mmCIF file of C-alpha atoms in Angstrom:
data_model
loop_
_atom_site.group_PDB
_atom_site.id
_atom_site.type_symbol
_atom_site.label_atom_id
_atom_site.label_comp_id
_atom_site.label_asym_id
_atom_site.label_seq_id
_atom_site.Cartn_x
_atom_site.Cartn_y
_atom_site.Cartn_z
ATOM 1 C CA MET A 228 109.943 100.738 89.870
ATOM 2 C CA MET A 229 108.762 99.347 86.504
ATOM 3 C CA LYS A 230 111.220 99.479 83.899
ATOM 4 C CA LYS A 231 111.023 101.340 80.678
ATOM 5 C CA GLY A 232 111.474 99.012 78.534
ATOM 6 C CA ILE A 233 109.002 96.752 80.330
ATOM 7 C CA LEU A 234 106.584 100.074 81.074
ATOM 8 C CA ILE A 235 105.859 100.475 76.998
ATOM 9 C CA LYS A 236 105.657 96.785 76.401
ATOM 10 C CA SER A 237 102.495 96.598 78.585
ATOM 11 C CA ILE A 238 101.112 99.992 77.489
ATOM 12 C CA VAL A 239 101.149 98.528 73.793
ATOM 13 C CA ALA A 240 99.859 95.185 74.793
ATOM 14 C CA ILE A 241 96.885 96.592 76.127
ATOM 15 C CA LEU A 242 96.162 99.133 73.540
ATOM 16 C CA GLY A 243 96.910 95.947 71.065
ATOM 17 C CA VAL A 244 93.425 94.179 72.956
ATOM 18 C CA VAL A 245 91.303 97.270 72.816
ATOM 19 C CA LEU A 246 92.272 97.687 69.297
ATOM 20 C CA LEU A 247 91.248 93.817 68.471
ATOM 21 C CA CYS A 248 88.469 94.195 70.267
ATOM 22 C CA GLY A 249 87.233 97.594 67.957
ATOM 23 C CA GLY A 250 84.555 99.342 71.362
ATOM 24 C CA CYS A 251 83.283 95.868 71.664
ATOM 25 C CA LYS A 252 82.172 95.789 75.775
ATOM 26 C CA VAL A 253 85.335 94.061 77.430
ATOM 27 C CA ALA A 254 85.734 92.391 81.027
ATOM 28 C CA ASN A 255 89.303 91.895 82.514
ATOM 29 C CA THR A 256 91.093 92.651 79.263
ATOM 30 C CA GLY A 257 94.471 91.657 81.049
ATOM 31 C CA ALA A 258 93.309 88.398 81.047
ATOM 32 C CA ALA A 259 91.454 88.386 77.057
ATOM 33 C CA GLU A 260 93.551 85.007 76.397
ATOM 34 C CA THR A 261 91.582 83.248 79.111
ATOM 35 C CA ASN A 262 88.324 84.551 79.031
ATOM 36 C CA ALA A 263 88.369 83.829 74.977
ATOM 37 C CA ALA A 264 89.118 79.691 75.708
ATOM 38 C CA GLU A 265 85.575 80.335 78.427
ATOM 39 C CA LEU A 266 83.848 82.476 76.097
ATOM 40 C CA THR A 267 80.273 80.972 74.957
ATOM 41 C CA LEU A 268 79.090 81.923 71.286
ATOM 42 C CA LYS A 269 76.450 84.577 72.812
ATOM 43 C CA ASP A 270 79.206 85.648 74.651
ATOM 44 C CA ALA A 271 81.556 86.414 71.979
ATOM 45 C CA TYR A 272 78.497 88.073 69.469
ATOM 46 C CA LYS A 273 76.916 90.275 72.272
ATOM 47 C CA ASN A 274 77.716 93.151 70.463
ATOM 48 C CA LYS A 275 77.581 92.366 67.236
ATOM 49 C CA PHE A 276 74.560 90.298 66.661
ATOM 50 C CA TYR A 277 72.510 88.000 68.417
ATOM 51 C CA ILE A 278 73.015 84.272 67.388
ATOM 52 C CA GLY A 279 70.061 81.690 66.642
ATOM 53 C CA THR A 280 69.573 77.824 66.338
ATOM 54 C CA ALA A 281 65.886 76.781 65.601
ATOM 55 C CA LEU A 282 64.408 73.998 68.018
ATOM 56 C CA ASN A 283 62.677 70.605 66.953
ATOM 57 C CA THR A 284 59.981 69.272 68.566
ATOM 58 C CA GLN A 285 61.457 67.555 71.386
ATOM 59 C CA GLN A 286 63.704 70.262 72.302
ATOM 60 C CA ILE A 287 60.614 73.009 72.612
ATOM 61 C CA THR A 288 58.808 70.131 75.199
ATOM 62 C CA GLY A 289 62.309 69.583 77.017
ATOM 63 C CA GLN A 290 63.016 66.433 76.455
ATOM 64 C CA ASP A 291 65.539 66.280 74.860
ATOM 65 C CA THR A 292 67.373 67.959 77.835
ATOM 66 C CA ALA A 293 70.791 67.325 76.232
ATOM 67 C CA ALA A 294 70.155 69.884 73.245
ATOM 68 C CA ILE A 295 68.155 72.013 75.572
ATOM 69 C CA LYS A 296 71.541 72.787 77.340
ATOM 70 C CA VAL A 297 73.399 73.748 75.151
ATOM 71 C CA VAL A 298 70.806 75.916 73.609
ATOM 72 C CA LYS A 299 71.126 77.650 77.275
ATOM 73 C CA GLN A 300 74.876 78.553 76.943
ATOM 74 C CA HIS A 301 75.484 79.128 73.438
ATOM 75 C CA PHE A 302 72.131 81.243 71.437
ATOM 76 C CA ASN A 303 70.328 84.280 72.007
ATOM 77 C CA ALA A 304 67.657 84.237 69.734
ATOM 78 C CA ILE A 305 65.114 81.214 68.867
ATOM 79 C CA VAL A 306 63.217 80.289 65.775
ATOM 80 C CA ALA A 307 60.289 77.252 65.717
ATOM 81 C CA GLU A 308 61.810 74.730 63.120
ATOM 82 C CA ASN A 309 58.482 73.253 61.882
ATOM 83 C CA ILE A 310 55.845 74.589 64.545
ATOM 84 C CA MET A 311 54.707 77.531 63.311
ATOM 85 C CA LYS A 312 54.202 77.051 60.512
ATOM 86 C CA SER A 313 50.336 76.976 59.088
ATOM 87 C CA GLY A 314 49.895 73.569 58.012
ATOM 88 C CA LEU A 315 50.915 73.025 61.989
ATOM 89 C CA ILE A 316 49.137 75.918 63.494
ATOM 90 C CA GLN A 317 45.616 75.668 61.710
ATOM 91 C CA PRO A 318 45.617 71.849 60.531
ATOM 92 C CA ARG A 319 41.382 72.854 59.867
ATOM 93 C CA GLU A 320 39.750 76.195 59.709
ATOM 94 C CA GLY A 321 39.033 77.293 62.519
ATOM 95 C CA GLU A 322 41.113 74.903 64.466
ATOM 96 C CA PHE A 323 43.960 76.334 65.906
ATOM 97 C CA ARG A 324 46.514 74.070 67.744
ATOM 98 C CA PHE A 325 48.352 76.365 70.267
ATOM 99 C CA ASN A 326 50.084 74.183 73.046
ATOM 100 C CA LEU A 327 53.895 73.447 70.957
ATOM 101 C CA ALA A 328 54.016 77.291 69.537
ATOM 102 C CA ASP A 329 52.891 78.748 73.571
ATOM 103 C CA GLN A 330 55.795 76.524 74.822
ATOM 104 C CA PHE A 331 58.436 77.974 72.324
ATOM 105 C CA VAL A 332 57.403 81.424 73.247
ATOM 106 C CA ALA A 333 56.988 80.633 77.272
ATOM 107 C CA PHE A 334 61.054 79.162 76.427
ATOM 108 C CA GLY A 335 62.254 82.061 74.833
ATOM 109 C CA GLU A 336 61.067 84.745 77.526
ATOM 110 C CA GLN A 337 62.028 82.607 80.343
ATOM 111 C CA HIS A 338 65.841 82.846 79.046
ATOM 112 C CA ASN A 339 65.181 86.076 77.756
ATOM 113 C CA MET A 340 65.781 85.308 74.111
ATOM 114 C CA TYR A 341 65.197 86.873 71.230
ATOM 115 C CA ILE A 342 62.225 85.430 69.855
ATOM 116 C CA ASN A 343 61.185 84.391 65.788
ATOM 117 C CA GLY A 344 57.823 83.435 64.092
ATOM 118 C CA HIS A 345 58.131 81.493 61.527
ATOM 119 C CA THR A 346 55.784 81.350 58.941
ATOM 120 C CA LEU A 347 53.198 83.148 58.272
ATOM 121 C CA ILE A 348 53.100 82.774 54.765
ATOM 122 C CA TRP A 349 54.335 79.968 52.672
ATOM 123 C CA HIS A 350 53.006 77.503 49.909
ATOM 124 C CA SER A 351 54.490 74.177 51.522
ATOM 125 C CA GLN A 352 53.320 72.942 54.815
ATOM 126 C CA PRO A 353 49.966 74.770 54.425
ATOM 127 C CA PRO A 354 46.829 73.296 55.414
ATOM 128 C CA ARG A 355 45.104 71.549 52.510
ATOM 129 C CA TRP A 356 41.902 73.079 53.107
ATOM 130 C CA PHE A 357 43.579 76.567 52.975
ATOM 131 C CA PHE A 358 42.892 76.892 48.845
ATOM 132 C CA THR A 359 39.521 74.821 47.961
ATOM 133 C CA ASP A 360 36.170 74.283 49.591
ATOM 134 C CA SER A 361 33.981 71.477 50.223
ATOM 135 C CA LEU A 362 34.605 70.604 46.529
ATOM 136 C CA GLY A 363 37.071 70.427 46.560
ATOM 137 C CA ASN A 364 37.257 73.396 43.681
ATOM 138 C CA ASP A 365 40.001 76.437 44.291
ATOM 139 C CA VAL A 366 38.659 79.543 46.259
ATOM 140 C CA SER A 367 37.694 82.521 45.058
ATOM 141 C CA ARG A 368 40.120 85.756 45.836
ATOM 142 C CA GLU A 369 38.010 87.335 48.396
ATOM 143 C CA VAL A 370 37.856 83.783 50.242
ATOM 144 C CA LEU A 371 41.854 83.061 50.186
ATOM 145 C CA ILE A 372 42.268 86.797 51.595
ATOM 146 C CA GLN A 373 40.077 86.176 53.942
ATOM 147 C CA ARG A 374 41.542 82.693 55.198
ATOM 148 C CA MET A 375 45.081 84.404 55.632
ATOM 149 C CA LYS A 376 43.713 87.453 57.359
ATOM 150 C CA ASP A 377 41.705 85.289 59.525
ATOM 151 C CA HIS A 378 45.285 83.285 60.052
ATOM 152 C CA ILE A 379 47.691 85.730 60.556
ATOM 153 C CA TYR A 380 45.563 88.165 62.730
ATOM 154 C CA THR A 381 44.864 85.415 64.923
ATOM 155 C CA VAL A 382 47.931 83.628 65.360
ATOM 156 C CA VAL A 383 50.355 87.071 65.414
ATOM 157 C CA GLY A 384 47.602 88.604 67.515
ATOM 158 C CA ARG A 385 48.030 85.704 69.937
ATOM 159 C CA TYR A 386 52.025 86.670 70.051
ATOM 160 C CA LYS A 387 51.313 90.095 69.981
ATOM 161 C CA GLY A 388 54.299 91.637 72.119
ATOM 162 C CA ARG A 389 56.124 88.936 72.695
ATOM 163 C CA VAL A 390 56.810 87.314 69.402
ATOM 164 C CA ASN A 391 60.451 90.096 68.308
ATOM 165 C CA THR A 392 60.051 89.144 64.633
ATOM 166 C CA TRP A 393 58.592 87.414 61.863
ATOM 167 C CA ASP A 394 59.068 85.495 58.676
ATOM 168 C CA VAL A 395 56.143 86.839 56.672
ATOM 169 C CA VAL A 396 56.417 85.452 53.262
ATOM 170 C CA ASN A 397 58.795 82.751 53.019
ATOM 171 C CA GLU A 398 59.489 81.652 49.165
ATOM 172 C CA ALA A 399 57.848 83.675 46.560
ATOM 173 C CA ILE A 400 61.037 84.059 44.276
ATOM 174 C CA MET A 401 62.209 81.824 41.972
ATOM 175 C CA ASP A 402 66.119 81.660 41.379
ATOM 176 C CA ASP A 403 65.603 83.364 37.456
ATOM 177 C CA GLY A 404 63.468 86.714 39.480
ATOM 178 C CA SER A 405 59.985 85.291 38.544
ATOM 179 C CA TRP A 406 57.104 85.129 41.260
ATOM 180 C CA ARG A 407 57.087 81.139 42.144
ATOM 181 C CA LYS A 408 53.311 80.257 40.505
ATOM 182 C CA THR A 409 52.465 78.773 44.026
ATOM 183 C CA LYS A 410 48.007 78.747 45.323
ATOM 184 C CA PHE A 411 48.420 82.082 46.723
ATOM 185 C CA TYR A 412 49.999 83.099 43.703
ATOM 186 C CA GLU A 413 47.363 81.901 41.152
ATOM 187 C CA ILE A 414 44.299 83.002 43.170
ATOM 188 C CA ILE A 415 45.727 86.296 43.836
ATOM 189 C CA GLY A 416 48.151 87.683 42.379
ATOM 190 C CA GLU A 417 51.352 89.597 43.897
ATOM 191 C CA ASP A 418 49.107 90.929 46.399
ATOM 192 C CA PHE A 419 49.294 88.258 48.348
ATOM 193 C CA VAL A 420 52.354 89.892 49.830
ATOM 194 C CA LYS A 421 51.448 92.920 50.241
ATOM 195 C CA LEU A 422 48.491 91.507 51.956
ATOM 196 C CA ALA A 423 50.344 89.531 54.061
ATOM 197 C CA PHE A 424 52.166 92.072 55.373
ATOM 198 C CA GLN A 425 49.134 94.250 55.960
ATOM 199 C CA PHE A 426 47.655 91.842 57.761
ATOM 200 C CA ALA A 427 50.892 91.386 60.273
ATOM 201 C CA HIS A 428 51.268 94.897 60.682
ATOM 202 C CA GLU A 429 47.684 95.847 61.846
ATOM 203 C CA ALA A 430 48.206 92.426 64.169
ATOM 204 C CA ASP A 431 51.056 93.395 65.823
ATOM 205 C CA PRO A 432 52.442 96.870 64.776
ATOM 206 C CA ASP A 433 55.411 96.721 66.989
ATOM 207 C CA ALA A 434 57.176 93.065 65.953
ATOM 208 C CA LYS A 435 59.443 93.576 62.730
ATOM 209 C CA LEU A 436 58.249 91.869 59.945
ATOM 210 C CA MET A 437 60.561 89.766 57.581
ATOM 211 C CA TYR A 438 60.536 88.221 54.241
ATOM 212 C CA ASN A 439 62.466 84.950 54.172
ATOM 213 C CA ASP A 440 63.926 82.988 51.107
ATOM 214 C CA TYR A 441 67.155 80.429 49.929
ATOM 215 C CA SER A 442 69.765 80.559 47.418
ATOM 216 C CA MET A 443 69.925 84.266 47.467
ATOM 217 C CA ALA A 444 72.898 84.801 46.676
ATOM 218 C CA LEU A 445 72.160 84.134 43.521
ATOM 219 C CA PRO A 446 72.022 87.317 40.910
ATOM 220 C CA GLY A 447 68.026 86.255 39.159
ATOM 221 C CA ARG A 448 66.827 85.777 43.059
ATOM 222 C CA ARG A 449 68.616 88.822 44.516
ATOM 223 C CA ASN A 450 68.133 91.041 41.929
ATOM 224 C CA GLY A 451 63.786 89.619 41.567
ATOM 225 C CA VAL A 452 63.348 89.930 45.847
ATOM 226 C CA VAL A 453 65.135 93.580 44.983
ATOM 227 C CA ALA A 454 62.386 94.898 42.626
ATOM 228 C CA MET A 455 59.586 92.821 45.081
ATOM 229 C CA VAL A 456 60.182 95.147 48.157
ATOM 230 C CA LYS A 457 60.622 97.747 45.896
ATOM 231 C CA ASP A 458 57.685 97.200 44.965
ATOM 232 C CA LEU A 459 56.303 97.110 47.827
ATOM 233 C CA GLN A 460 58.197 100.263 49.933
ATOM 234 C CA GLN A 461 56.490 101.713 47.109
ATOM 235 C CA GLN A 462 53.055 100.689 47.937
ATOM 236 C CA GLY A 463 53.529 102.013 51.279
ATOM 237 C CA VAL A 464 54.255 98.401 52.860
ATOM 238 C CA ARG A 465 55.565 97.617 56.127
ATOM 239 C CA ILE A 466 58.665 95.070 55.134
ATOM 240 C CA ASP A 467 61.155 95.625 58.458
ATOM 241 C CA GLY A 468 63.958 93.198 56.556
ATOM 242 C CA ILE A 469 65.286 90.064 54.746
ATOM 243 C CA GLY A 470 66.109 87.221 56.111
ATOM 244 C CA MET A 471 68.850 84.987 53.543
ATOM 245 C CA GLN A 472 68.773 81.212 54.246
ATOM 246 C CA GLY A 473 72.228 79.957 54.977
ATOM 247 C CA HIS A 474 71.848 76.465 53.353
ATOM 248 C CA ILE A 475 75.424 76.328 51.904
ATOM 249 C CA GLY A 476 77.889 74.190 50.426
ATOM 250 C CA LEU A 477 81.811 73.389 51.115
ATOM 251 C CA ASP A 478 81.529 75.365 47.507
ATOM 252 C CA HIS A 479 78.688 77.352 46.446
ATOM 253 C CA PRO A 480 77.679 79.430 47.066
ATOM 254 C CA SER A 481 80.315 82.926 46.221
ATOM 255 C CA LEU A 482 80.847 84.902 49.097
ATOM 256 C CA GLU A 483 81.540 87.838 46.724
ATOM 257 C CA GLU A 484 77.983 87.050 45.110
ATOM 258 C CA PHE A 485 76.783 85.838 48.967
ATOM 259 C CA GLU A 486 77.848 90.008 49.874
ATOM 260 C CA LYS A 487 76.760 91.068 46.752
ATOM 261 C CA SER A 488 72.957 90.542 47.696
ATOM 262 C CA LEU A 489 73.426 91.435 51.867
ATOM 263 C CA LEU A 490 75.099 94.930 50.414
ATOM 264 C CA ALA A 491 71.766 95.129 47.581
ATOM 265 C CA PHE A 492 69.170 94.192 51.050
ATOM 266 C CA SER A 493 70.592 96.698 52.903
ATOM 267 C CA ASP A 494 70.722 99.050 50.435
ATOM 268 C CA LEU A 495 66.832 98.967 50.884
ATOM 269 C CA GLY A 496 66.819 100.356 54.384
ATOM 270 C CA LEU A 497 66.170 96.691 55.300
ATOM 271 C CA GLU A 498 68.541 94.640 58.372
ATOM 272 C CA VAL A 499 68.912 91.479 56.671
ATOM 273 C CA SER A 500 69.165 88.494 59.066
ATOM 274 C CA ILE A 501 70.998 84.829 58.290
ATOM 275 C CA THR A 502 67.912 82.570 58.876
ATOM 276 C CA GLU A 503 67.969 79.086 58.317
ATOM 277 C CA LEU A 504 72.449 78.524 58.458
ATOM 278 C CA ASP A 505 74.032 74.990 57.660
ATOM 279 C CA LEU A 506 76.673 73.500 56.021
ATOM 280 C CA SER A 507 76.961 70.482 54.446
ATOM 281 C CA ALA A 508 79.721 68.320 54.397
ATOM 282 C CA LEU A 509 79.000 65.903 51.317
ATOM 283 C CA PRO A 510 78.462 66.644 47.827
ATOM 284 C CA SER A 511 75.689 67.516 46.001
ATOM 285 C CA PRO A 512 74.225 65.650 43.812
ATOM 286 C CA ARG A 513 73.615 68.930 41.213
ATOM 287 C CA ARG A 514 74.761 72.597 42.056
ATOM 288 C CA ASN A 515 72.864 74.539 43.393
ATOM 289 C CA VAL A 516 70.223 72.561 44.329
ATOM 290 C CA GLY A 517 68.614 75.217 46.835
ATOM 291 C CA ALA A 518 65.920 74.624 49.607
ATOM 292 C CA ASP A 519 62.844 73.711 47.731
ATOM 293 C CA VAL A 520 61.876 70.487 50.384
ATOM 294 C CA ALA A 521 59.784 69.312 47.169
ATOM 295 C CA THR A 522 63.138 68.673 45.655
ATOM 296 C CA SER A 523 64.839 65.023 45.723
ATOM 297 C CA PHE A 524 67.383 62.427 44.538
ATOM 298 C CA GLU A 525 67.968 58.765 44.638
ATOM 299 C CA TYR A 526 70.254 57.285 47.492
ATOM 300 C CA GLN A 527 73.755 56.865 46.033
ATOM 301 C CA GLN A 528 76.511 55.135 48.265
ATOM 302 C CA SER A 529 78.831 57.972 46.424
ATOM 303 C CA LEU A 530 77.008 60.295 48.062
ATOM 304 C CA ASN A 531 76.706 59.528 51.412
ATOM 305 C CA PRO A 532 80.741 58.780 51.793
ATOM 306 C CA TYR A 533 81.042 59.831 55.637
ATOM 307 C CA THR A 534 78.523 58.224 57.461
ATOM 308 C CA GLU A 535 81.737 57.133 60.344
ATOM 309 C CA GLY A 536 82.147 60.750 60.500
ATOM 310 C CA LEU A 537 84.282 63.137 58.533
ATOM 311 C CA PRO A 538 87.838 63.138 57.370
ATOM 312 C CA ASP A 539 90.578 65.783 59.195
ATOM 313 C CA SER A 540 90.974 66.936 55.134
ATOM 314 C CA VAL A 541 87.005 67.676 55.525
ATOM 315 C CA THR A 542 86.581 69.347 58.844
ATOM 316 C CA GLU A 543 89.818 71.392 58.100
ATOM 317 C CA ALA A 544 87.663 72.566 54.953
ATOM 318 C CA PHE A 545 84.758 72.902 56.920
ATOM 319 C CA ASN A 546 85.824 75.004 59.432
ATOM 320 C CA ALA A 547 87.318 77.294 57.051
ATOM 321 C CA ARG A 548 84.050 77.654 55.626
ATOM 322 C CA TYR A 549 82.360 78.771 58.909
ATOM 323 C CA VAL A 550 85.540 80.271 59.926
ATOM 324 C CA ASP A 551 84.925 82.741 56.075
ATOM 325 C CA PHE A 552 81.236 83.545 56.954
ATOM 326 C CA PHE A 553 81.369 84.537 59.871
ATOM 327 C CA LYS A 554 83.748 86.596 58.636
ATOM 328 C CA LEU A 555 82.078 88.442 56.247
ATOM 329 C CA PHE A 556 79.519 88.692 58.303
ATOM 330 C CA LEU A 557 81.513 90.727 61.395
ATOM 331 C CA LYS A 558 82.483 92.876 58.382
ATOM 332 C CA HIS A 559 78.541 93.668 58.086
ATOM 333 C CA GLN A 560 77.252 93.649 61.745
ATOM 334 C CA ASP A 561 75.500 97.290 60.935
ATOM 335 C CA LYS A 562 73.629 95.590 58.368
ATOM 336 C CA ILE A 563 73.137 92.255 60.342
ATOM 337 C CA SER A 564 70.451 91.703 63.134
ATOM 338 C CA ARG A 565 70.938 88.048 63.457
ATOM 339 C CA VAL A 566 72.625 84.919 62.225
ATOM 340 C CA THR A 567 70.992 81.471 62.976
ATOM 341 C CA LEU A 568 71.786 78.110 63.043
ATOM 342 C CA TRP A 569 68.864 75.723 61.435
ATOM 343 C CA GLY A 570 68.624 73.299 64.058
ATOM 344 C CA VAL A 571 71.012 72.601 67.700
ATOM 345 C CA HIS A 572 73.106 69.106 66.813
ATOM 346 C CA ASP A 573 73.640 66.793 63.441
ATOM 347 C CA GLY A 574 71.209 64.586 64.240
ATOM 348 C CA GLN A 575 68.017 66.415 63.767
ATOM 349 C CA SER A 576 69.547 68.626 60.766
ATOM 350 C CA TRP A 577 67.088 68.296 57.581
ATOM 351 C CA LYS A 578 70.617 68.092 55.538
ATOM 352 C CA ASN A 579 70.326 64.316 56.785
ATOM 353 C CA ASN A 580 67.495 63.342 54.515
ATOM 354 C CA PHE A 581 67.608 66.809 51.801
ATOM 355 C CA PRO A 582 68.570 66.559 48.881
ATOM 356 C CA VAL A 583 68.706 62.719 49.369
ATOM 357 C CA ARG A 584 66.936 60.555 52.399
ATOM 358 C CA GLY A 585 69.069 58.566 54.701
ATOM 359 C CA ARG A 586 72.468 60.538 54.594
ATOM 360 C CA THR A 587 74.491 61.149 57.450
ATOM 361 C CA ASP A 588 75.487 64.857 57.023
ATOM 362 C CA TYR A 589 77.953 67.047 59.381
ATOM 363 C CA PRO A 590 76.093 71.067 58.806
ATOM 364 C CA LEU A 591 75.930 72.739 62.089
ATOM 365 C CA LEU A 592 78.249 73.570 65.294
ATOM 366 C CA PHE A 593 77.309 70.397 67.256
ATOM 367 C CA ASP A 594 77.684 67.247 66.857
ATOM 368 C CA ARG A 595 75.355 63.857 67.532
ATOM 369 C CA GLU A 596 75.818 63.598 71.162
ATOM 370 C CA ASN A 597 75.505 67.887 71.630
ATOM 371 C CA GLN A 598 79.796 68.911 71.729
ATOM 372 C CA PRO A 599 80.788 71.129 70.532
ATOM 373 C CA LYS A 600 82.623 71.233 66.959
ATOM 374 C CA SER A 601 86.498 72.272 66.694
ATOM 375 C CA VAL A 602 84.726 74.609 64.514
ATOM 376 C CA VAL A 603 83.052 76.809 67.749
ATOM 377 C CA LYS A 604 86.527 77.657 69.325
ATOM 378 C CA ALA A 605 87.145 78.735 65.750
ATOM 379 C CA LEU A 606 84.118 81.089 65.450
ATOM 380 C CA ILE A 607 84.560 82.483 68.774
ATOM 381 C CA HIS A 608 88.155 83.481 68.329
ATOM 382 C CA VAL A 609 87.376 84.926 65.225
ATOM 383 C CA ALA A 610 84.680 87.517 67.138
ATOM 384 C CA GLN A 611 87.633 87.986 69.480
#
């Protein structure tokens, strides 16, 4: 017979496991510590939000077999890094190249993953013909609207019922909250965002429609996006969520400002996704560089200090920073639908060349050999 004191301790231990779990689905609660060591990222966050990653061409086509193994093991959501952007999917008017996009969507379906389409309307990487006529002059407002409609109807329509969410418009607002003066804005005006969401909804009424942008912790950009969304909502335009690009550094943005934006977007009745998460361990040429792909700085050795790997002190800071952000995501898991890393391993990360080309950065959760970093175990532990 079990002694009274031992019985009480056993009951307390079991209750402790249940309380820590907070209502999540637990298998084999009596072996929680053992299972935590064996969990993958997608298992650890299963009842909280999707854990996603961006796939490049080598991964979509199955050439990068080591990375694909990591994807299938740790992630349950995917987004295409480049191949669904307008310039690649329709390089010439009416000439759609769906081969890679088809493979991407098929991969997601085969492995029962949440599929995000990225991105329909973006001022960067559009096809050259989109804004001009045969003489090189800007097209009329009506022509550009029709080209937008044709593009969105064709792309979204092809994957109707297969792609779960679309980044409909990407990066339309500036740091100060003003509209980015893109060709879409110059030719159509503010209505280009409304029209893009309308066309996407018409092409697939069941897909979730997102607005995606970077530096969302900046008060000016936050306020600009909120104002834009409120205007869309007042016009009856369907918009389901906000994608907060998570291109962060060791000392920026502040968690407090990031949280303010997360709450501001959620208060609009929208779901929030963290869409392009990576953490640069390198010094920045200046504060708040953002993620404008047109930005670049001259290479300096002082900006590339860790070519042989991160010092222990930087690794510790890197791990702590990721953990702090995931703690924030867990705090607001009822508002967040998906957290997506912008790449599988460090070797494929755009941060090696942005905002300074030729650097060696370490922004993701898996190293250049597709091995999990120590931060992966820490993030799994935090989720328990």
